[in-house]
XYZ file of C-alpha atoms in Angstrom:
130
model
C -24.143 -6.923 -5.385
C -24.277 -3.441 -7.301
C -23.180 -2.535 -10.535
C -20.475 -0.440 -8.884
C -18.822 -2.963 -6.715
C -18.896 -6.185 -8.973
C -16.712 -7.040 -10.904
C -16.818 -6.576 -14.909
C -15.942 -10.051 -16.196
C -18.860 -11.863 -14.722
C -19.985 -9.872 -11.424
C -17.467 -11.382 -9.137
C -16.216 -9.020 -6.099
C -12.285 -8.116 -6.192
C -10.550 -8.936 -3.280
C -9.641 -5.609 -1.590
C -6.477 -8.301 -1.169
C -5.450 -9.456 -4.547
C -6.081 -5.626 -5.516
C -3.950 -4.160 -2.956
C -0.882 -6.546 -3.668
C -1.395 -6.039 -7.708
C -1.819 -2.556 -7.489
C -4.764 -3.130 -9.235
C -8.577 -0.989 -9.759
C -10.467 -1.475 -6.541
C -13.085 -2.488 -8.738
C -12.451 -4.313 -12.013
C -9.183 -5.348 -10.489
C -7.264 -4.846 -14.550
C -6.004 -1.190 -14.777
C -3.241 -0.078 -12.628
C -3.654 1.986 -9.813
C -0.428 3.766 -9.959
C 1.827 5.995 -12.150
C 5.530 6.287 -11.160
C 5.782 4.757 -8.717
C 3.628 6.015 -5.616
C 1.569 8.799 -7.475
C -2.002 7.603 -8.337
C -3.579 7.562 -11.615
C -7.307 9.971 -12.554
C -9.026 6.639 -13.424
C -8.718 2.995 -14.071
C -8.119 2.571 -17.488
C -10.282 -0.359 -17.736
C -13.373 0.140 -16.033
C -13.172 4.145 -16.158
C -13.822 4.754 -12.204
C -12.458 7.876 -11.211
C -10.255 7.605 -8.368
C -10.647 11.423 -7.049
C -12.582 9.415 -4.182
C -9.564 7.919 -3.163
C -8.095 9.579 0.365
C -6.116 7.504 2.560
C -4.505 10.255 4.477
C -1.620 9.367 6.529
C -2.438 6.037 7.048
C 0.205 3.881 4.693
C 2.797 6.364 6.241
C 2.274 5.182 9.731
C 2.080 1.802 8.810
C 5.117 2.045 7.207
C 6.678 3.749 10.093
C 5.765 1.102 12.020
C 6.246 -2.213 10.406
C 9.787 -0.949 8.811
C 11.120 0.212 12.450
C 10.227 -3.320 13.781
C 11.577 -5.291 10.847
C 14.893 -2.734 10.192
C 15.731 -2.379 13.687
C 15.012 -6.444 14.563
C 17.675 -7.512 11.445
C 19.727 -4.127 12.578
C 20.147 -6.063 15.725
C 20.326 -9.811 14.604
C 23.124 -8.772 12.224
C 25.147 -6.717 14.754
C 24.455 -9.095 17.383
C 25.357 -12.340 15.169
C 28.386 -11.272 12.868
C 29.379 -7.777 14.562
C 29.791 -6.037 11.183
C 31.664 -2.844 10.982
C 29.572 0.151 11.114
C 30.196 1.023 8.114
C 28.148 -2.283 6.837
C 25.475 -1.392 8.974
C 25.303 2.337 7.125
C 25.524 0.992 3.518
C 23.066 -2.339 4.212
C 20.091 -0.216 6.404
C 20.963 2.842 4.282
C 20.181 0.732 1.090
C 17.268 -1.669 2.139
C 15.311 0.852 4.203
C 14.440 3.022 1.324
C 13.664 0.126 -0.472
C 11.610 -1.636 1.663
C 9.820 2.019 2.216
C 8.723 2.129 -1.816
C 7.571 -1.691 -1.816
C 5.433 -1.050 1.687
C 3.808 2.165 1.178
C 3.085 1.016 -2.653
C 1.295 -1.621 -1.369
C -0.155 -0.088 1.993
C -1.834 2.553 -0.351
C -3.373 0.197 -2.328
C -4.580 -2.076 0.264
C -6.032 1.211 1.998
C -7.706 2.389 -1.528
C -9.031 -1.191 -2.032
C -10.822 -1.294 1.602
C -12.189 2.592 0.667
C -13.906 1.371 -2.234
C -14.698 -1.908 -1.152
C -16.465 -0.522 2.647
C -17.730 2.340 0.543
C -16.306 4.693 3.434
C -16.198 8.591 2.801
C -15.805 11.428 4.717
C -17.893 11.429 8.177
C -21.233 13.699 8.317
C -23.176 14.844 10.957
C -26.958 13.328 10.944
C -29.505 15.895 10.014
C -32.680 15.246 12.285
Protein backbone atom coordinates (compact mmCIF):
# COMPACT_ATOMS: atom_id res chain seq x y z
CA UNK A 1 0.00 0.00 0.00
CA UNK A 2 1.48 3.64 -0.61
CA UNK A 3 1.80 6.40 1.57
CA UNK A 4 -0.84 8.17 -0.50
CA UNK A 5 -3.62 5.70 -0.40
CA UNK A 6 -3.38 4.33 3.28
CA UNK A 7 -4.87 5.45 5.68
CA UNK A 8 -3.26 7.83 8.52
CA UNK A 9 -4.29 6.11 11.76
CA UNK A 10 -2.50 2.88 11.18
CA UNK A 11 -2.24 2.32 7.21
CA UNK A 12 -5.65 0.90 6.77
CA UNK A 13 -7.41 1.63 3.20
CA UNK A 14 -10.79 3.82 3.41
CA UNK A 15 -13.57 2.32 1.93
CA UNK A 16 -14.35 4.37 -1.22
CA UNK A 17 -17.92 3.22 0.61
CA UNK A 18 -17.89 4.43 4.12
CA UNK A 19 -16.22 7.67 2.48
CA UNK A 20 -18.78 8.27 -0.03
CA UNK A 21 -21.81 7.90 2.49
CA UNK A 22 -19.81 10.18 5.26
CA UNK A 23 -18.81 12.62 2.93
CA UNK A 24 -15.62 12.00 4.12
CA UNK A 25 -11.52 12.54 2.59
CA UNK A 26 -11.03 9.82 0.03
CA UNK A 27 -8.06 9.20 1.90
CA UNK A 28 -7.83 9.70 5.66
CA UNK A 29 -11.57 9.30 5.66
CA UNK A 30 -11.78 12.48 8.87
CA UNK A 31 -12.14 15.89 7.08
CA UNK A 32 -15.21 16.66 5.22
CA UNK A 33 -15.42 16.67 1.71
CA UNK A 34 -17.97 19.31 1.32
CA UNK A 35 -18.82 22.99 2.09
CA UNK A 36 -22.50 24.06 1.79
CA UNK A 37 -23.90 21.71 0.84
CA UNK A 38 -22.78 20.31 -2.71
CA UNK A 39 -19.69 22.67 -3.28
CA UNK A 40 -16.35 20.88 -2.52
CA UNK A 41 -13.76 21.96 -0.20
CA UNK A 42 -9.55 22.95 -1.56
CA UNK A 43 -8.32 20.18 0.81
CA UNK A 44 -9.09 17.79 3.55
CA UNK A 45 -8.51 19.43 6.58
CA UNK A 46 -7.02 16.49 8.15
CA UNK A 47 -4.70 14.88 5.98
CA UNK A 48 -4.05 18.13 3.72
CA UNK A 49 -4.74 16.34 0.15
CA UNK A 50 -5.72 18.75 -2.26
CA UNK A 51 -8.80 17.89 -3.93
CA UNK A 52 -8.16 20.03 -7.32
CA UNK A 53 -7.79 16.30 -8.70
CA UNK A 54 -11.21 15.71 -8.07
CA UNK A 55 -13.48 15.73 -11.57
CA UNK A 56 -16.47 13.72 -11.70
CA UNK A 57 -18.08 15.46 -14.56
CA UNK A 58 -21.62 14.77 -15.13
CA UNK A 59 -21.71 11.62 -13.69
CA UNK A 60 -23.71 12.11 -10.10
CA UNK A 61 -26.15 14.20 -12.34
CA UNK A 62 -27.13 11.30 -14.46
CA UNK A 63 -27.29 9.07 -11.75
CA UNK A 64 -29.46 11.19 -10.11
CA UNK A 65 -31.57 11.61 -13.11
CA UNK A 66 -31.94 8.23 -13.20
CA UNK A 67 -32.46 6.66 -9.87
CA UNK A 68 -34.88 9.75 -8.76
CA UNK A 69 -37.16 9.27 -12.07
CA UNK A 70 -37.51 5.52 -11.15
CA UNK A 71 -38.09 5.98 -7.44
CA UNK A 72 -40.39 9.52 -7.88
CA UNK A 73 -42.32 8.31 -10.68
CA UNK A 74 -42.77 4.44 -9.06
CA UNK A 75 -44.31 6.18 -5.52
CA UNK A 76 -45.93 8.98 -8.07
CA UNK A 77 -47.81 6.01 -9.30
CA UNK A 78 -48.31 3.74 -6.15
CA UNK A 79 -49.82 6.79 -4.42
CA UNK A 80 -52.16 7.83 -7.28
CA UNK A 81 -52.93 4.38 -8.03
CA UNK A 82 -53.60 3.32 -4.20
CA UNK A 83 -55.35 6.44 -2.51
CA UNK A 84 -56.17 8.65 -5.75
CA UNK A 85 -55.01 11.88 -4.08
CA UNK A 86 -56.03 15.15 -5.51
CA UNK A 87 -53.57 16.65 -7.77
CA UNK A 88 -52.91 19.09 -5.83
CA UNK A 89 -51.24 16.43 -3.21
CA UNK A 90 -49.37 15.05 -5.88
CA UNK A 91 -47.83 18.83 -6.70
CA UNK A 92 -47.02 19.72 -3.03
CA UNK A 93 -45.67 15.88 -2.01
CA UNK A 94 -43.31 15.31 -5.52
CA UNK A 95 -42.76 19.10 -5.53
CA UNK A 96 -41.32 18.81 -1.91
CA UNK A 97 -39.50 15.34 -1.80
CA UNK A 98 -37.95 15.53 -5.27
CA UNK A 99 -35.71 18.37 -4.47
CA UNK A 100 -34.93 16.76 -1.46
CA UNK A 101 -34.15 13.55 -2.44
CA UNK A 102 -32.00 15.45 -5.37
CA UNK A 103 -29.54 17.20 -2.47
CA UNK A 104 -29.24 13.81 -0.39
CA UNK A 105 -28.40 11.73 -3.89
CA UNK A 106 -26.10 13.90 -5.69
CA UNK A 107 -24.31 14.71 -2.14
CA UNK A 108 -23.64 11.35 -1.88
CA UNK A 109 -23.21 10.28 -5.67
CA UNK A 110 -20.32 12.93 -5.71
CA UNK A 111 -18.68 11.55 -3.03
CA UNK A 112 -18.94 8.01 -3.91
CA UNK A 113 -17.58 9.15 -7.48
CA UNK A 114 -14.57 11.26 -5.72
CA UNK A 115 -13.88 8.25 -3.42
CA UNK A 116 -13.55 5.65 -6.51
CA UNK A 117 -11.21 8.65 -8.34
CA UNK A 118 -8.85 8.57 -5.64
CA UNK A 119 -9.15 5.17 -4.66
CA UNK A 120 -8.61 3.66 -8.77
CA UNK A 121 -6.15 6.50 -9.06
CA UNK A 122 -8.01 7.36 -12.48
CA UNK A 123 -7.12 10.76 -14.30
CA UNK A 124 -7.60 12.12 -17.42
CA UNK A 125 -6.92 9.59 -20.49
CA UNK A 126 -3.47 10.06 -22.54
CA UNK A 127 -2.40 8.88 -25.63
CA UNK A 128 0.77 6.33 -25.38
CA UNK A 129 3.93 7.87 -26.63
CA UNK A 130 5.90 5.05 -28.57
Amino acid sequence: MTGESAHRDGGRSVSPLVAGLLARCPRCGHGPLFRNGLLLRSGCTGCGLDYKFIDTGDGPAVFAILILGFVVLGLALFVEFRYEPAVWVHVVLWGLLTPLLAFVLLRFLKAMLTALQWHHKAEEGRLAKD
